[in-house]
């Protein structure tokens, strides 16, 4: 008859499993004293009590198991080493070790404890060939990553099954904080490391449209924007394939920065000639403006499109252009009509000395001027849409908000000036 300490229920859980699941440390320690082998018994989910203790942060239980490792080596059911090796090195269904879980849970104390017993755990890979540092990067476990690099700094050079290092993993999982933090650790060759597809972290950030990540990389002088992937593309040429006018404003801004940094950092003229696309070349994918697409005041009298000017009246940027023409136009019309209607109804000579009327004039002037500036700048973008970058759109949005606010102020003041003269209040 087997020991009751290692008797399992239907789920394969022995008493020690249940103790660590419920965070009952005293019972868990007593069970370990009774039979140290119970620390290595897997349940139906292929999780040993040590795995669960790591996930629940039971430091005393983990320390007890680690200290018992050498003493129970002779009675361990594993033939691959000590009991500690079996407990923390043996794979579960995902191939993750206890150190992987500690990295996921950002528990630096457990990481320090396990590495002090066996530093080889830092190099243990799961089914995706990811080491604990990769897991810490994916789950933004800064303390865990710091402890891993403090004890085994060379693990930063290891890659996963896709040939990606920690920088790639931070970008793919959209971990901007980890990307910033790794700047203090990564040498130049890792910043520009190419994965199985030949992509650097900059390639991935560009492909995934992670603007902040890509700009952070570009600001680092160690990053080489001229590295090509397996298809022969730099990060800029990858971005250029989309077509500048089919991009969102942030993507267009990144396109501009990629072009700038590639032209300044690429030393080989051949790379510049092949990949440094001009604005004119970027626009060649777009259909020319036909005469019917243009507003009346922009139409060519000859009835044909100007062959020297072409752009795209489609895609995200074209949508923004239309909005920045339509919205301020409506605001300007509403502002103008409100002022004109009020002066015709009550007469300029009657209200010109009224304070409310002066407020109306000031609000209308600000609203009209702001709207006109946005309208004219948006119309100019029709001839060179690539200049419609993120910071310019921010200012246009601010002017539209200002114009709208002044329009509302003008209307409220007009109501205030009109209501006292209305007969229905009598």
PDB file of C-alpha atoms in Angstrom, residues 162-165 167-169 172 190-207 224-235 238:
ATOM      1  CA  UNK A 162      11.895  32.076 -34.263  1.00  0.00           C
ATOM      2  CA  UNK A 163      15.420  33.386 -33.786  1.00  0.00           C
ATOM      3  CA  UNK A 164      14.119  36.368 -31.811  1.00  0.00           C
ATOM      4  CA  UNK A 165      15.886  37.877 -28.824  1.00  0.00           C
ATOM      5  CA  UNK A 167      14.208  43.016 -28.117  1.00  0.00           C
ATOM      6  CA  UNK A 168      12.116  41.236 -30.748  1.00  0.00           C
ATOM      7  CA  UNK A 169       9.863  39.754 -28.067  1.00  0.00           C
ATOM      8  CA  UNK A 172       6.058  41.707 -30.890  1.00  0.00           C
ATOM      9  CA  UNK A 190      21.598  42.494 -30.358  1.00  0.00           C
ATOM     10  CA  UNK A 191      19.800  45.722 -31.235  1.00  0.00           C
ATOM     11  CA  UNK A 192      20.273  44.911 -34.924  1.00  0.00           C
ATOM     12  CA  UNK A 193      19.876  41.134 -34.591  1.00  0.00           C
ATOM     13  CA  UNK A 194      17.933  39.469 -37.431  1.00  0.00           C
ATOM     14  CA  UNK A 195      15.427  36.717 -36.673  1.00  0.00           C
ATOM     15  CA  UNK A 196      14.632  33.701 -38.864  1.00  0.00           C
ATOM     16  CA  UNK A 197      12.904  35.980 -41.383  1.00  0.00           C
ATOM     17  CA  UNK A 198      15.785  38.431 -41.338  1.00  0.00           C
ATOM     18  CA  UNK A 199      13.752  41.038 -39.462  1.00  0.00           C
ATOM     19  CA  UNK A 200      15.329  43.320 -36.888  1.00  0.00           C
ATOM     20  CA  UNK A 201      13.278  44.806 -34.031  1.00  0.00           C
ATOM     21  CA  UNK A 202      12.890  47.919 -36.200  1.00  0.00           C
ATOM     22  CA  UNK A 203      11.416  45.814 -39.007  1.00  0.00           C
ATOM     23  CA  UNK A 204       8.875  44.313 -36.612  1.00  0.00           C
ATOM     24  CA  UNK A 205       7.916  47.660 -35.079  1.00  0.00           C
ATOM     25  CA  UNK A 206       7.375  49.084 -38.566  1.00  0.00           C
ATOM     26  CA  UNK A 207       5.390  46.078 -39.759  1.00  0.00           C
ATOM     27  CA  UNK A 224      21.035  50.469 -38.133  1.00  0.00           C
ATOM     28  CA  UNK A 225      17.985  51.259 -40.323  1.00  0.00           C
ATOM     29  CA  UNK A 226      19.811  49.950 -43.398  1.00  0.00           C
ATOM     30  CA  UNK A 227      19.666  46.265 -42.398  1.00  0.00           C
ATOM     31  CA  UNK A 228      17.614  44.254 -44.893  1.00  0.00           C
ATOM     32  CA  UNK A 229      15.423  41.236 -44.195  1.00  0.00           C
ATOM     33  CA  UNK A 230      15.314  38.005 -46.189  1.00  0.00           C
ATOM     34  CA  UNK A 231      13.210  39.740 -48.835  1.00  0.00           C
ATOM     35  CA  UNK A 232      15.778  42.502 -49.268  1.00  0.00           C
ATOM     36  CA  UNK A 233      13.690  45.205 -47.570  1.00  0.00           C
ATOM     37  CA  UNK A 234      14.797  47.751 -45.036  1.00  0.00           C
ATOM     38  CA  UNK A 235      12.305  49.002 -42.468  1.00  0.00           C
ATOM     39  CA  UNK A 238       8.640  47.850 -45.912  1.00  0.00           C
TER      40      UNK A 238
END
